[in-house]
Amino acid sequence: MKVLAFAASGSQNSINHQLLQYVASIMTADEVELLRLSDYELPLFTAERELELGQPELAKQLFEKIGHADAVIISFAEYNGSYSAFYKNTFDWLSRIDRGVFQNKAMVLLSASPGPGGAKTVLNSALKSMPHFSADVKASLSIGKFTQVFDAHSQSIVDPEVNAQLLSALAQLSNG
């Protein structure tokens, strides 16, 4: 199974990217491609800009990467109770290529935050909207107090309960 994973953030220091680095290290998939959305930085979406530019090449490349994967894992950063502007802009461009952005891929949705809420607000928004964009969400997990459950030195989740929940969510990708 080929898995594509990315944090829904443009930050180079994203804790959601750190979480996905750990996920990639523990998955038994044949291949996990962990990418950074910042490598696909796109101009701010407007209808006028789309008329002027057409579909940006980087948006097409990212859409193709989703298409070539068997499964997708996204870990959402929460900015003021919503998606990061960086992710939302990327998503807006992808949805103009095809409304079925996630191309019926099996997905696990994650979120992490340093606070106790675990970015649940944005995760819940994603869970509600993903089916409208051809996502087959198999599992989700919100991780609060990330800096307490994740050890930056070992780059691993050190809370056994949280780790078990993560493993259970990831297992849903191969359970059909």
mmCIF file of N, CA, C and O in Angstrom, residues 6-52:
data_model
loop_
_atom_site.group_PDB
_atom_site.id
_atom_site.type_symbol
_atom_site.label_atom_id
_atom_site.label_comp_id
_atom_site.label_asym_id
_atom_site.label_seq_id
_atom_site.Cartn_x
_atom_site.Cartn_y
_atom_site.Cartn_z
ATOM 1 N N PHE A 6 0.470 14.293 4.745
ATOM 2 C CA PHE A 6 0.915 15.680 4.869
ATOM 3 C C PHE A 6 0.171 16.377 5.982
ATOM 4 O O PHE A 6 -0.954 16.018 6.329
ATOM 5 N N ALA A 7 0.842 17.371 6.552
ATOM 6 C CA ALA A 7 0.224 18.224 7.568
ATOM 7 C C ALA A 7 -0.488 19.363 6.853
ATOM 8 O O ALA A 7 0.027 19.918 5.886
ATOM 9 N N ALA A 8 -1.671 19.697 7.337
ATOM 10 C CA ALA A 8 -2.457 20.785 6.751
ATOM 11 C C ALA A 8 -1.988 22.102 7.346
ATOM 12 O O ALA A 8 -2.704 22.803 8.042
ATOM 13 N N SER A 9 -0.730 22.411 7.057
ATOM 14 C CA SER A 9 -0.068 23.579 7.611
ATOM 15 C C SER A 9 1.067 23.983 6.682
ATOM 16 O O SER A 9 1.637 23.131 5.999
ATOM 17 N N GLY A 10 1.404 25.243 6.684
ATOM 18 C CA GLY A 10 2.555 25.718 5.924
ATOM 19 C C GLY A 10 3.782 25.912 6.792
ATOM 20 O O GLY A 10 4.848 26.252 6.306
ATOM 21 N N SER A 11 3.642 25.673 8.086
ATOM 22 C CA SER A 11 4.734 25.911 9.027
ATOM 23 C C SER A 11 5.839 24.867 8.897
ATOM 24 O O SER A 11 5.568 23.667 8.848
ATOM 25 N N GLN A 12 7.060 25.322 8.886
ATOM 26 C CA GLN A 12 8.207 24.408 8.865
ATOM 27 C C GLN A 12 8.398 23.706 10.207
ATOM 28 O O GLN A 12 9.068 22.689 10.288
ATOM 29 N N ASN A 13 7.809 24.253 11.269
ATOM 30 C CA ASN A 13 7.944 23.683 12.612
ATOM 31 C C ASN A 13 6.647 23.039 13.086
ATOM 32 O O ASN A 13 6.411 22.912 14.282
ATOM 33 N N SER A 14 5.825 22.615 12.174
ATOM 34 C CA SER A 14 4.508 22.081 12.485
ATOM 35 C C SER A 14 4.572 20.830 13.362
ATOM 36 O O SER A 14 5.253 19.862 13.020
ATOM 37 N N ILE A 15 3.840 20.863 14.471
ATOM 38 C CA ILE A 15 3.752 19.656 15.295
ATOM 39 C C ILE A 15 2.964 18.578 14.557
ATOM 40 O O ILE A 15 3.186 17.377 14.782
ATOM 41 N N ASN A 16 2.081 18.969 13.674
ATOM 42 C CA ASN A 16 1.343 17.988 12.886
ATOM 43 C C ASN A 16 2.263 17.280 11.898
ATOM 44 O O ASN A 16 2.099 16.086 11.640
ATOM 45 N N HIS A 17 3.260 17.977 11.380
ATOM 46 C CA HIS A 17 4.263 17.318 10.539
ATOM 47 C C HIS A 17 5.117 16.369 11.382
ATOM 48 O O HIS A 17 5.426 15.255 10.941
ATOM 49 N N GLN A 18 5.471 16.786 12.582
ATOM 50 C CA GLN A 18 6.228 15.895 13.479
ATOM 51 C C GLN A 18 5.439 14.622 13.759
ATOM 52 O O GLN A 18 6.004 13.518 13.758
ATOM 53 N N LEU A 19 4.144 14.781 13.996
ATOM 54 C CA LEU A 19 3.290 13.617 14.215
ATOM 55 C C LEU A 19 3.343 12.685 13.011
ATOM 56 O O LEU A 19 3.474 11.462 13.154
ATOM 57 N N LEU A 20 3.277 13.238 11.821
ATOM 58 C CA LEU A 20 3.297 12.407 10.619
ATOM 59 C C LEU A 20 4.661 11.772 10.364
ATOM 60 O O LEU A 20 4.732 10.681 9.799
ATOM 61 N N GLN A 21 5.718 12.425 10.791
ATOM 62 C CA GLN A 21 7.035 11.782 10.697
ATOM 63 C C GLN A 21 7.043 10.520 11.557
ATOM 64 O O GLN A 21 7.560 9.481 11.139
ATOM 65 N N TYR A 22 6.468 10.618 12.736
ATOM 66 C CA TYR A 22 6.356 9.450 13.606
ATOM 67 C C TYR A 22 5.465 8.392 12.954
ATOM 68 O O TYR A 22 5.817 7.205 12.914
ATOM 69 N N VAL A 23 4.330 8.803 12.420
ATOM 70 C CA VAL A 23 3.427 7.875 11.743
ATOM 71 C C VAL A 23 4.167 7.127 10.635
ATOM 72 O O VAL A 23 4.076 5.900 10.523
ATOM 73 N N ALA A 24 4.918 7.856 9.826
ATOM 74 C CA ALA A 24 5.663 7.227 8.732
ATOM 75 C C ALA A 24 6.664 6.207 9.258
ATOM 76 O O ALA A 24 6.881 5.167 8.627
ATOM 77 N N SER A 25 7.238 6.478 10.422
ATOM 78 C CA SER A 25 8.245 5.559 10.975
ATOM 79 C C SER A 25 7.635 4.277 11.540
ATOM 80 O O SER A 25 8.334 3.272 11.656
ATOM 81 N N ILE A 26 6.354 4.291 11.873
ATOM 82 C CA ILE A 26 5.738 3.099 12.478
ATOM 83 C C ILE A 26 4.801 2.352 11.534
ATOM 84 O O ILE A 26 4.373 1.244 11.847
ATOM 85 N N MET A 27 4.497 2.928 10.394
ATOM 86 C CA MET A 27 3.567 2.265 9.479
ATOM 87 C C MET A 27 4.213 1.083 8.781
ATOM 88 O O MET A 27 5.399 1.094 8.494
ATOM 89 N N THR A 28 3.398 0.115 8.502
ATOM 90 C CA THR A 28 3.875 -1.070 7.794
ATOM 91 C C THR A 28 3.529 -1.017 6.308
ATOM 92 O O THR A 28 3.654 -2.007 5.607
ATOM 93 N N ALA A 29 3.098 0.135 5.842
ATOM 94 C CA ALA A 29 2.782 0.291 4.422
ATOM 95 C C ALA A 29 4.041 0.065 3.587
ATOM 96 O O ALA A 29 5.168 0.242 4.074
ATOM 97 N N ASP A 30 3.842 -0.327 2.335
ATOM 98 C CA ASP A 30 4.983 -0.520 1.433
ATOM 99 C C ASP A 30 5.768 0.771 1.271
ATOM 100 O O ASP A 30 6.983 0.760 1.194
ATOM 101 N N GLU A 31 5.030 1.874 1.208
ATOM 102 C CA GLU A 31 5.673 3.165 1.007
ATOM 103 C C GLU A 31 4.820 4.256 1.640
ATOM 104 O O GLU A 31 3.613 4.296 1.451
ATOM 105 N N VAL A 32 5.470 5.120 2.396
ATOM 106 C CA VAL A 32 4.803 6.295 2.942
ATOM 107 C C VAL A 32 5.558 7.501 2.421
ATOM 108 O O VAL A 32 6.747 7.665 2.686
ATOM 109 N N GLU A 33 4.868 8.313 1.643
ATOM 110 C CA GLU A 33 5.470 9.542 1.146
ATOM 111 C C GLU A 33 4.959 10.686 2.008
ATOM 112 O O GLU A 33 3.776 10.997 2.009
ATOM 113 N N LEU A 34 5.865 11.270 2.757
ATOM 114 C CA LEU A 34 5.543 12.392 3.626
ATOM 115 C C LEU A 34 5.981 13.658 2.909
ATOM 116 O O LEU A 34 7.152 13.826 2.582
ATOM 117 N N LEU A 35 5.014 14.506 2.629
ATOM 118 C CA LEU A 35 5.371 15.744 1.946
ATOM 119 C C LEU A 35 4.990 16.952 2.776
ATOM 120 O O LEU A 35 4.253 16.841 3.755
ATOM 121 N N ARG A 36 5.529 18.064 2.402
ATOM 122 C CA ARG A 36 5.210 19.346 3.037
ATOM 123 C C ARG A 36 4.394 20.171 2.043
ATOM 124 O O ARG A 36 4.807 20.342 0.894
ATOM 125 N N LEU A 37 3.266 20.669 2.503
ATOM 126 C CA LEU A 37 2.459 21.515 1.624
ATOM 127 C C LEU A 37 3.219 22.753 1.180
ATOM 128 O O LEU A 37 2.963 23.295 0.106
ATOM 129 N N SER A 38 4.180 23.201 1.997
ATOM 130 C CA SER A 38 4.948 24.394 1.616
ATOM 131 C C SER A 38 5.762 24.161 0.343
ATOM 132 O O SER A 38 6.159 25.121 -0.317
ATOM 133 N N ASP A 39 5.975 22.896 -0.034
ATOM 134 C CA ASP A 39 6.633 22.606 -1.306
ATOM 135 C C ASP A 39 5.679 22.781 -2.486
ATOM 136 O O ASP A 39 6.090 22.669 -3.643
ATOM 137 N N TYR A 40 4.412 23.033 -2.173
ATOM 138 C CA TYR A 40 3.377 23.233 -3.191
ATOM 139 C C TYR A 40 2.697 24.586 -2.979
ATOM 140 O O TYR A 40 1.491 24.718 -3.136
ATOM 141 N N GLU A 41 3.497 25.576 -2.642
ATOM 142 C CA GLU A 41 2.940 26.900 -2.347
ATOM 143 C C GLU A 41 2.311 27.497 -3.602
ATOM 144 O O GLU A 41 2.934 27.564 -4.661
ATOM 145 N N LEU A 42 1.075 27.909 -3.447
ATOM 146 C CA LEU A 42 0.279 28.402 -4.567
ATOM 147 C C LEU A 42 -0.127 29.853 -4.330
ATOM 148 O O LEU A 42 -0.233 30.287 -3.182
ATOM 149 N N PRO A 43 -0.399 30.582 -5.411
ATOM 150 C CA PRO A 43 -0.886 31.956 -5.221
ATOM 151 C C PRO A 43 -2.243 31.936 -4.522
ATOM 152 O O PRO A 43 -2.962 30.930 -4.568
ATOM 153 N N LEU A 44 -2.586 33.019 -3.897
ATOM 154 C CA LEU A 44 -3.876 33.120 -3.236
ATOM 155 C C LEU A 44 -4.984 32.925 -4.265
ATOM 156 O O LEU A 44 -5.000 33.561 -5.312
ATOM 157 N N PHE A 45 -5.892 32.000 -3.954
ATOM 158 C CA PHE A 45 -6.950 31.676 -4.900
ATOM 159 C C PHE A 45 -7.998 32.777 -4.978
ATOM 160 O O PHE A 45 -8.510 33.250 -3.968
ATOM 161 N N THR A 46 -8.310 33.172 -6.194
ATOM 162 C CA THR A 46 -9.493 33.975 -6.507
ATOM 163 C C THR A 46 -9.969 33.511 -7.887
ATOM 164 O O THR A 46 -9.169 32.969 -8.680
ATOM 165 N N ALA A 47 -11.223 33.730 -8.176
ATOM 166 C CA ALA A 47 -11.745 33.351 -9.490
ATOM 167 C C ALA A 47 -11.006 34.095 -10.599
ATOM 168 O O ALA A 47 -10.722 33.528 -11.663
ATOM 169 N N GLU A 48 -10.681 35.365 -10.337
ATOM 170 C CA GLU A 48 -9.952 36.148 -11.335
ATOM 171 C C GLU A 48 -8.550 35.584 -11.576
ATOM 172 O O GLU A 48 -8.087 35.520 -12.714
ATOM 173 N N ARG A 49 -7.898 35.185 -10.490
ATOM 174 C CA ARG A 49 -6.556 34.619 -10.637
ATOM 175 C C ARG A 49 -6.620 33.295 -11.394
ATOM 176 O O ARG A 49 -5.747 32.983 -12.186
ATOM 177 N N GLU A 50 -7.664 32.523 -11.153
ATOM 178 C CA GLU A 50 -7.815 31.264 -11.886
ATOM 179 C C GLU A 50 -7.990 31.531 -13.381
ATOM 180 O O GLU A 50 -7.406 30.825 -14.213
ATOM 181 N N LEU A 51 -8.775 32.555 -13.740
ATOM 182 C CA LEU A 51 -8.930 32.906 -15.154
ATOM 183 C C LEU A 51 -7.599 33.332 -15.766
ATOM 184 O O LEU A 51 -7.293 33.011 -16.912
ATOM 185 N N GLU A 52 -6.819 34.043 -14.971
ATOM 186 C CA GLU A 52 -5.524 34.541 -15.446
ATOM 187 C C GLU A 52 -4.490 33.424 -15.576
ATOM 188 O O GLU A 52 -3.786 33.332 -16.570
#
